[in-house]
Structures are given as C-alpha cells and as structure tokens.
PDB file of C-alpha atoms in Angstrom:
ATOM      1  CA  MET A   1      43.682  13.404  -4.521  1.00  0.00           C
ATOM      2  CA  ARG A   2      42.395  12.643  -1.946  1.00  0.00           C
ATOM      3  CA  ILE A   3      39.762  10.977   0.091  1.00  0.00           C
ATOM      4  CA  GLU A   4      39.456  12.017   3.367  1.00  0.00           C
ATOM      5  CA  GLY A   5      36.337   8.869   4.835  1.00  0.00           C
ATOM      6  CA  GLU A   6      33.094  10.323   2.078  1.00  0.00           C
ATOM      7  CA  THR A   7      34.326  12.174   0.316  1.00  0.00           C
ATOM      8  CA  ALA A   8      37.606  13.032  -2.137  1.00  0.00           C
ATOM      9  CA  TRP A   9      39.127  16.606  -2.113  1.00  0.00           C
ATOM     10  CA  TRP A  10      40.960  17.355  -5.585  1.00  0.00           C
ATOM     11  CA  SER A  11      42.967  20.692  -6.071  1.00  0.00           C
ATOM     12  CA  GLY A  12      44.183  21.803  -9.605  1.00  0.00           C
ATOM     13  CA  THR A  13      43.379  24.157 -12.649  1.00  0.00           C
ATOM     14  CA  ILE A  14      39.376  23.147 -14.127  1.00  0.00           C
ATOM     15  CA  GLY A  15      37.364  23.883 -16.774  1.00  0.00           C
ATOM     16  CA  ASP A  16      36.199  20.468 -18.639  1.00  0.00           C
ATOM     17  CA  ALA A  17      35.938  20.468 -22.246  1.00  0.00           C
ATOM     18  CA  ILE A  18      32.434  19.329 -22.568  1.00  0.00           C
ATOM     19  CA  PRO A  19      29.749  19.099 -20.157  1.00  0.00           C
ATOM     20  CA  HIS A  20      29.100  16.705 -17.320  1.00  0.00           C
ATOM     21  CA  ARG A  21      27.831  14.475 -14.911  1.00  0.00           C
ATOM     22  CA  HIS A  22      28.900  12.056 -12.281  1.00  0.00           C
ATOM     23  CA  PHE A  23      27.722  10.365  -9.087  1.00  0.00           C
ATOM     24  CA  ALA A  24      29.623  12.475  -6.578  1.00  0.00           C
ATOM     25  CA  ALA A  25      28.307  15.475  -4.872  1.00  0.00           C
ATOM     26  CA  GLN A  26      31.141  18.085  -5.666  1.00  0.00           C
ATOM     27  CA  ALA A  27      32.246  20.933  -3.653  1.00  0.00           C
ATOM     28  CA  VAL A  28      33.978  23.969  -6.223  1.00  0.00           C
ATOM     29  CA  PHE A  29      35.852  26.724  -3.463  1.00  0.00           C
ATOM     30  CA  ALA A  30      38.670  29.476  -4.763  1.00  0.00           C
ATOM     31  CA  ASP A  31      40.029  32.798  -3.993  1.00  0.00           C
ATOM     32  CA  SER A  32      37.912  34.818  -7.036  1.00  0.00           C
ATOM     33  CA  PRO A  33      34.886  33.543  -8.258  1.00  0.00           C
ATOM     34  CA  VAL A  34      34.777  30.521 -10.797  1.00  0.00           C
ATOM     35  CA  ARG A  35      31.380  29.730 -13.281  1.00  0.00           C
ATOM     36  CA  ALA A  36      29.345  26.597 -13.763  1.00  0.00           C
ATOM     37  CA  ILE A  37      27.200  26.155 -17.008  1.00  0.00           C
ATOM     38  CA  GLY A  38      24.136  24.016 -15.266  1.00  0.00           C
ATOM     39  CA  SER A  39      22.183  21.741 -17.118  1.00  0.00           C
ATOM     40  CA  ASP A  40      19.095  24.768 -18.345  1.00  0.00           C
ATOM     41  CA  GLY A  41      22.070  26.536 -20.031  1.00  0.00           C
ATOM     42  CA  ARG A  42      22.343  29.267 -16.613  1.00  0.00           C
ATOM     43  CA  GLU A  43      25.771  30.433 -16.297  1.00  0.00           C
ATOM     44  CA  ILE A  44      26.113  30.622 -12.276  1.00  0.00           C
ATOM     45  CA  SER A  45      29.399  32.457 -10.886  1.00  0.00           C
ATOM     46  CA  GLY A  46      30.775  32.398  -7.184  1.00  0.00           C
ATOM     47  CA  THR A  47      33.721  31.662  -5.083  1.00  0.00           C
ATOM     48  CA  CYS A  48      31.451  28.378  -2.792  1.00  0.00           C
ATOM     49  CA  LEU A  49      29.628  26.017  -6.232  1.00  0.00           C
ATOM     50  CA  LEU A  50      27.730  23.107  -4.696  1.00  0.00           C
ATOM     51  CA  ILE A  51      26.264  20.705  -7.191  1.00  0.00           C
ATOM     52  CA  GLU A  52      24.157  18.556  -6.973  1.00  0.00           C
ATOM     53  CA  PRO A  53      24.898  14.498  -7.365  1.00  0.00           C
ATOM     54  CA  ASN A  54      23.746  13.787 -10.460  1.00  0.00           C
ATOM     55  CA  ALA A  55      23.616  17.535 -12.393  1.00  0.00           C
ATOM     56  CA  ARG A  56      24.243  18.376 -15.871  1.00  0.00           C
ATOM     57  CA  HIS A  57      27.573  20.751 -15.568  1.00  0.00           C
ATOM     58  CA  GLN A  58      30.175  22.122 -16.716  1.00  0.00           C
ATOM     59  CA  LEU A  59      32.612  24.156 -15.268  1.00  0.00           C
ATOM     60  CA  LEU A  60      34.924  26.527 -17.029  1.00  0.00           C
ATOM     61  CA  PRO A  61      38.758  26.720 -17.328  1.00  0.00           C
ATOM     62  CA  SER A  62      39.655  29.637 -13.650  1.00  0.00           C
ATOM     63  CA  ALA A  63      43.488  29.184 -12.387  1.00  0.00           C
ATOM     64  CA  GLY A  64      43.264  27.171  -9.481  1.00  0.00           C
ATOM     65  CA  ALA A  65      40.097  26.028  -7.161  1.00  0.00           C
ATOM     66  CA  ASP A  66      40.160  22.870  -4.719  1.00  0.00           C
ATOM     67  CA  ILE A  67      36.808  20.546  -4.933  1.00  0.00           C
ATOM     68  CA  CYS A  68      35.597  18.470  -2.517  1.00  0.00           C
ATOM     69  CA  PHE A  69      33.861  15.261  -4.044  1.00  0.00           C
ATOM     70  CA  VAL A  70      30.694  13.967  -1.140  1.00  0.00           C
ATOM     71  CA  GLU A  71      29.642  10.059  -1.683  1.00  0.00           C
ATOM     72  CA  PRO A  72      25.841  10.906  -2.043  1.00  0.00           C
ATOM     73  CA  THR A  73      24.472   8.749   0.156  1.00  0.00           C
ATOM     74  CA  ALA A  74      26.426   9.095   3.396  1.00  0.00           C
ATOM     75  CA  GLY A  75      24.583   9.894   6.345  1.00  0.00           C
ATOM     76  CA  PHE A  76      26.123  12.320   8.587  1.00  0.00           C
ATOM     77  CA  GLY A  77      26.589  15.604   7.281  1.00  0.00           C
ATOM     78  CA  PRO A  78      29.501  16.592   6.813  1.00  0.00           C
ATOM     79  CA  PRO A  79      32.475  17.449   8.654  1.00  0.00           C
ATOM     80  CA  ASP A  80      33.227  21.051  10.930  1.00  0.00           C
ATOM     81  CA  THR A  81      35.900  21.784   8.792  1.00  0.00           C
ATOM     82  CA  LEU A  82      34.096  21.692   5.819  1.00  0.00           C
ATOM     83  CA  ARG A  83      31.462  23.264   7.078  1.00  0.00           C
ATOM     84  CA  ASP A  84      32.888  26.258   7.998  1.00  0.00           C
ATOM     85  CA  ARG A  85      34.644  26.625   4.833  1.00  0.00           C
ATOM     86  CA  ILE A  86      30.996  26.607   3.256  1.00  0.00           C
ATOM     87  CA  GLU A  87      29.426  28.864   5.416  1.00  0.00           C
ATOM     88  CA  ALA A  88      33.003  30.381   5.476  1.00  0.00           C
ATOM     89  CA  GLY A  89      30.906  32.726   1.889  1.00  0.00           C
ATOM     90  CA  ARG A  90      28.281  33.543  -0.319  1.00  0.00           C
ATOM     91  CA  PHE A  91      27.629  29.126  -1.492  1.00  0.00           C
ATOM     92  CA  GLN A  92      25.882  29.522  -5.441  1.00  0.00           C
ATOM     93  CA  ILE A  93      24.213  25.226  -5.727  1.00  0.00           C
ATOM     94  CA  VAL A  94      24.498  23.991  -9.010  1.00  0.00           C
ATOM     95  CA  PRO A  95      20.765  22.390  -9.249  1.00  0.00           C
ATOM     96  CA  GLY A  96      20.420  18.850 -10.871  1.00  0.00           C
ATOM     97  CA  ALA A  97      17.363  17.493 -11.617  1.00  0.00           C
ATOM     98  CA  ALA A  98      15.948  16.019  -7.841  1.00  0.00           C
ATOM     99  CA  THR A  99      12.658  18.269  -6.062  1.00  0.00           C
ATOM    100  CA  ARG A 100      15.153  17.411  -2.662  1.00  0.00           C
ATOM    101  CA  SER A 101      18.854  19.249  -2.952  1.00  0.00           C
ATOM    102  CA  PHE A 102      21.470  17.293  -1.297  1.00  0.00           C
ATOM    103  CA  TRP A 103      23.645  19.952  -0.250  1.00  0.00           C
ATOM    104  CA  GLN A 104      20.286  21.332   1.567  1.00  0.00           C
ATOM    105  CA  ASP A 105      19.734  17.756   3.612  1.00  0.00           C
ATOM    106  CA  TRP A 106      23.466  17.495   4.135  1.00  0.00           C
ATOM    107  CA  MET A 107      24.550  20.808   6.135  1.00  0.00           C
ATOM    108  CA  MET A 108      21.279  20.546   8.077  1.00  0.00           C
ATOM    109  CA  ARG A 109      23.103  17.191   9.053  1.00  0.00           C
ATOM    110  CA  ALA A 110      25.272  16.651  12.496  1.00  0.00           C
ATOM    111  CA  PRO A 111      28.608  15.171  11.185  1.00  0.00           C
ATOM    112  CA  ARG A 112      30.466  12.108  12.447  1.00  0.00           C
ATOM    113  CA  ARG A 113      30.584  11.055  15.663  1.00  0.00           C
ATOM    114  CA  SER A 114      32.321   7.813  16.692  1.00  0.00           C
ATOM    115  CA  ILE A 115      31.594   4.662  15.555  1.00  0.00           C
ATOM    116  CA  ASP A 116      30.572   1.376  17.380  1.00  0.00           C
ATOM    117  CA  THR A 117      33.459  -0.621  18.326  1.00  0.00           C
ATOM    118  CA  ARG A 118      32.262  -3.280  15.907  1.00  0.00           C
ATOM    119  CA  ILE A 119      32.078  -1.446  13.344  1.00  0.00           C
ATOM    120  CA  SER A 120      35.573  -0.580  12.940  1.00  0.00           C
ATOM    121  CA  ASP A 121      36.728  -3.967  14.314  1.00  0.00           C
ATOM    122  CA  MET A 122      34.819  -4.964  10.509  1.00  0.00           C
ATOM    123  CA  THR A 123      36.587  -1.922   9.289  1.00  0.00           C
ATOM    124  CA  ALA A 124      39.529  -3.293   9.638  1.00  0.00           C
ATOM    125  CA  THR A 125      38.651  -6.095   8.289  1.00  0.00           C
ATOM    126  CA  ILE A 126      37.938  -4.786   4.829  1.00  0.00           C
ATOM    127  CA  GLU A 127      41.171  -3.707   4.797  1.00  0.00           C
ATOM    128  CA  ARG A 128      42.588  -6.448   5.300  1.00  0.00           C
ATOM    129  CA  ARG A 129      40.309  -8.166   2.629  1.00  0.00           C
ATOM    130  CA  LEU A 130      40.242  -5.291  -0.514  1.00  0.00           C
ATOM    131  CA  PRO A 131      42.837  -6.444  -2.206  1.00  0.00           C
ATOM    132  CA  LEU A 132      41.229 -10.402  -2.657  1.00  0.00           C
ATOM    133  CA  GLY A 133      38.824  -9.610  -4.916  1.00  0.00           C
ATOM    134  CA  ALA A 134      34.578  -8.982  -3.773  1.00  0.00           C
ATOM    135  CA  VAL A 135      34.550  -8.270  -0.212  1.00  0.00           C
ATOM    136  CA  ARG A 136      31.574  -9.176   1.334  1.00  0.00           C
ATOM    137  CA  LEU A 137      28.972  -8.326   4.559  1.00  0.00           C
ATOM    138  CA  PHE A 138      28.940 -12.037   5.770  1.00  0.00           C
ATOM    139  CA  ASP A 139      32.823 -12.580   5.435  1.00  0.00           C
ATOM    140  CA  VAL A 140      32.896  -9.920   6.996  1.00  0.00           C
ATOM    141  CA  ALA A 141      29.896  -9.990   9.632  1.00  0.00           C
ATOM    142  CA  ALA A 142      31.959 -12.700  11.923  1.00  0.00           C
ATOM    143  CA  GLY A 143      32.181 -12.185  16.140  1.00  0.00           C
ATOM    144  CA  THR A 144      29.539  -9.417  16.125  1.00  0.00           C
ATOM    145  CA  ARG A 145      27.335 -11.734  16.819  1.00  0.00           C
ATOM    146  CA  LEU A 146      23.890 -10.027  14.834  1.00  0.00           C
ATOM    147  CA  SER A 147      22.583 -11.572  11.906  1.00  0.00           C
ATOM    148  CA  VAL A 148      23.294 -10.397   8.283  1.00  0.00           C
ATOM    149  CA  GLY A 149      20.242  -7.615   8.602  1.00  0.00           C
ATOM    150  CA  ARG A 150      20.899  -6.324  11.350  1.00  0.00           C
ATOM    151  CA  LEU A 151      24.341  -5.742  10.493  1.00  0.00           C
ATOM    152  CA  ARG A 152      23.894  -3.961   6.744  1.00  0.00           C
ATOM    153  CA  HIS A 153      21.206  -1.341   9.136  1.00  0.00           C
ATOM    154  CA  LEU A 154      23.944  -0.657  11.857  1.00  0.00           C
ATOM    155  CA  PHE A 155      27.204  -0.067   9.446  1.00  0.00           C
ATOM    156  CA  ALA A 156      25.012   1.991   7.368  1.00  0.00           C
ATOM    157  CA  SER A 157      24.145   3.897  11.016  1.00  0.00           C
ATOM    158  CA  GLU A 158      27.723   4.535  12.358  1.00  0.00           C
ATOM    159  CA  ILE A 159      29.249   5.159   8.989  1.00  0.00           C
ATOM    160  CA  GLY A 160      27.094   7.043   7.198  1.00  0.00           C
ATOM    161  CA  MET A 161      26.401   4.574   4.402  1.00  0.00           C
ATOM    162  CA  PRO A 162      25.653   1.578   3.000  1.00  0.00           C
ATOM    163  CA  PHE A 163      28.037  -1.482   2.746  1.00  0.00           C
ATOM    164  CA  GLN A 164      29.268  -1.204  -0.951  1.00  0.00           C
ATOM    165  CA  ARG A 165      29.082   2.493  -1.684  1.00  0.00           C
ATOM    166  CA  TYR A 166      31.859   2.235   1.466  1.00  0.00           C
ATOM    167  CA  ILE A 167      33.980  -0.959   0.273  1.00  0.00           C
ATOM    168  CA  LEU A 168      33.653   1.182  -2.805  1.00  0.00           C
ATOM    169  CA  TRP A 169      35.961   4.101  -1.409  1.00  0.00           C
ATOM    170  CA  ARG A 170      37.827   2.153   0.815  1.00  0.00           C
ATOM    171  CA  ARG A 171      39.027   0.582  -3.618  1.00  0.00           C
ATOM    172  CA  LEU A 172      38.735   3.440  -4.377  1.00  0.00           C
ATOM    173  CA  SER A 173      40.997   5.223  -0.986  1.00  0.00           C
ATOM    174  CA  ALA A 174      43.781   2.088  -2.333  1.00  0.00           C
ATOM    175  CA  ALA A 175      44.587   3.269  -5.354  1.00  0.00           C
ATOM    176  CA  PHE A 176      45.174   6.458  -5.154  1.00  0.00           C
ATOM    177  CA  GLU A 177      47.260   5.630  -2.010  1.00  0.00           C
ATOM    178  CA  GLY A 178      48.818   2.869  -3.989  1.00  0.00           C
ATOM    179  CA  LEU A 179      49.171   5.930  -6.503  1.00  0.00           C
ATOM    180  CA  LEU A 180      51.528   7.463  -4.213  1.00  0.00           C
ATOM    181  CA  ALA A 181      53.469   5.339  -2.859  1.00  0.00           C
ATOM    182  CA  GLY A 182      54.904   4.720  -7.477  1.00  0.00           C
ATOM    183  CA  SER A 183      52.822   2.190  -8.386  1.00  0.00           C
ATOM    184  CA  ASN A 184      51.274   2.339 -11.661  1.00  0.00           C
ATOM    185  CA  ILE A 185      47.844   2.248 -12.073  1.00  0.00           C
ATOM    186  CA  THR A 186      47.548  -1.093 -13.561  1.00  0.00           C
ATOM    187  CA  GLU A 187      49.394  -1.333  -9.607  1.00  0.00           C
ATOM    188  CA  ALA A 188      47.215  -0.139  -8.093  1.00  0.00           C
ATOM    189  CA  ALA A 189      43.791  -1.037  -8.933  1.00  0.00           C
ATOM    190  CA  HIS A 190      44.810  -4.357  -8.623  1.00  0.00           C
ATOM    191  CA  ALA A 191      45.893  -4.175  -5.385  1.00  0.00           C
ATOM    192  CA  ALA A 192      42.949  -2.264  -4.188  1.00  0.00           C
ATOM    193  CA  GLY A 193      40.684  -5.368  -5.556  1.00  0.00           C
ATOM    194  CA  PHE A 194      39.859  -3.844  -9.228  1.00  0.00           C
ATOM    195  CA  ALA A 195      39.512  -6.084 -12.023  1.00  0.00           C
ATOM    196  CA  ASP A 196      42.151  -3.550 -13.695  1.00  0.00           C
ATOM    197  CA  ALA A 197      42.951  -0.664 -14.846  1.00  0.00           C
ATOM    198  CA  ALA A 198      39.854  -0.128 -17.025  1.00  0.00           C
ATOM    199  CA  HIS A 199      38.151  -1.023 -14.007  1.00  0.00           C
ATOM    200  CA  PHE A 200      39.033   1.339 -12.723  1.00  0.00           C
ATOM    201  CA  ALA A 201      39.168   4.156 -14.466  1.00  0.00           C
ATOM    202  CA  ARG A 202      35.665   3.450 -15.532  1.00  0.00           C
ATOM    203  CA  THR A 203      35.179   3.539 -11.545  1.00  0.00           C
ATOM    204  CA  THR A 204      37.151   7.347 -11.221  1.00  0.00           C
ATOM    205  CA  LYS A 205      35.106   8.624 -14.124  1.00  0.00           C
ATOM    206  CA  ALA A 206      31.361   7.956 -13.025  1.00  0.00           C
ATOM    207  CA  MET A 207      32.439   8.811  -9.794  1.00  0.00           C
ATOM    208  CA  PHE A 208      34.245  11.755  -9.925  1.00  0.00           C
ATOM    209  CA  GLY A 209      34.344  12.889 -13.915  1.00  0.00           C
ATOM    210  CA  ILE A 210      37.350  12.802 -13.946  1.00  0.00           C
ATOM    211  CA  ARG A 211      39.674   9.753 -16.499  1.00  0.00           C
ATOM    212  CA  ALA A 212      42.880   8.392 -14.070  1.00  0.00           C
ATOM    213  CA  SER A 213      45.085   9.441 -15.346  1.00  0.00           C
ATOM    214  CA  ASP A 214      44.725  12.611 -15.300  1.00  0.00           C
ATOM    215  CA  ILE A 215      45.004  12.888 -11.299  1.00  0.00           C
ATOM    216  CA  ILE A 216      48.629  14.232 -10.570  1.00  0.00           C
ATOM    217  CA  LEU A 217      47.906  12.591  -7.046  1.00  0.00           C
ATOM    218  CA  GLU A 218      49.549  15.291  -3.798  1.00  0.00           C
ATOM    219  CA  ARG A 219      52.893  14.189  -2.303  1.00  0.00           C
TER     220      ARG A 219
END
C-alpha cells in the first residue's frame, strides 16, 4: 500500500467475501479481465474497472491486480500517468447511487500543477503537527496574512481537496510509512496522530474497504 497525494495504490490478489462499499473511488487494473458485481446484481467485466465512490460492489477472485483508490472530493483531475493508464484500455464503470459519475467528471479535469508557496509552507507545518494530535486550519495559518475563510478556500483550490480531507490522507500516509519502517500498527497509528490502532483500522476500512491487518506494505 502506498499513498501519493490524493491517491493510494494497492497491488495483489483480489476477491471480496461479501459486497461492501467505501468512500474512495476505485480503479482496478489487470492484465486479464476482472469481474465485479454491482449494486444491481449485474456482473461487469474488464481489464480496467472504475468503481464509483460509495458504490456497493463485490470484486470476484482474481490472481492479481493493481488498485488505485481516489479521494472523491479531489478538485483536480488525475495525474497524467493515471489518466494514460485509464485511457489505454476500454474501461468499464461500476455505477453508484449518484446521478453524476465521479469518474467521468474527474477525467475531464486538468491535473494539479504548481502550488502557491503559502500553501506549501502550510503543508510543511502540517507534517510537523500530525503526530501531536488534532490539526486545525487556524493552527497552521500563521504568516499567510489571510483570513481563515479565505485561507480555507485557497487551500482547497491549491491542494484540490478540503483541509480536513487532506489531513486525513496525510495521517493515513504517515501511518503506512510507519508500518513500512517496521512499526507495529499501534505505534504507527499514534505517530500519525490517530487516537489508537482501532481508529486507524476503522478509517482504513471506511476509506478503502480493506482491513489494516490485511495490508502488506510495498518494501
């Protein structure tokens, strides 16, 4: 498992025991067609499946796949490498309950480019504060000379997601990095600012639909 900005990547065998849903949108890539059962019971097959956020689905067993999880509040479009991979084949969308497709909207947006230096300074401050617990926008706003309201808008515009969603992604990333470095789940969770290992596990399950104990980190 590795996190890159507003996306997280997981590789390995797939196959869900029961239908489930999670907050992150999901792109499944495989050399041979993989199969998913959508909320309506219809089976969808392809070498690239795009699963909508919160869509109830079940991935059927397959020998291996790459899965990209995407933060659905992301304001920018996919990175060029991800866009190219999606467009390289004929993708199939596993629909959710929403009338508008996240994936169709997201693919039409331009990727994120450079970031305002005030916001990049804020992200550096966030990294220092993550292990200490709660991180509030007001706490990292010093030196920007902007009101909290204006800063909240600028942050979302530059980063591509709301402040608190960014904090959540950074906590998950820090926890996975801790596990990769050899920490146990409790140590990694605390170092990333989660209340405890159970909080980290619940967040991982809600975001990605997988248990933290099932993750084998890329080394």
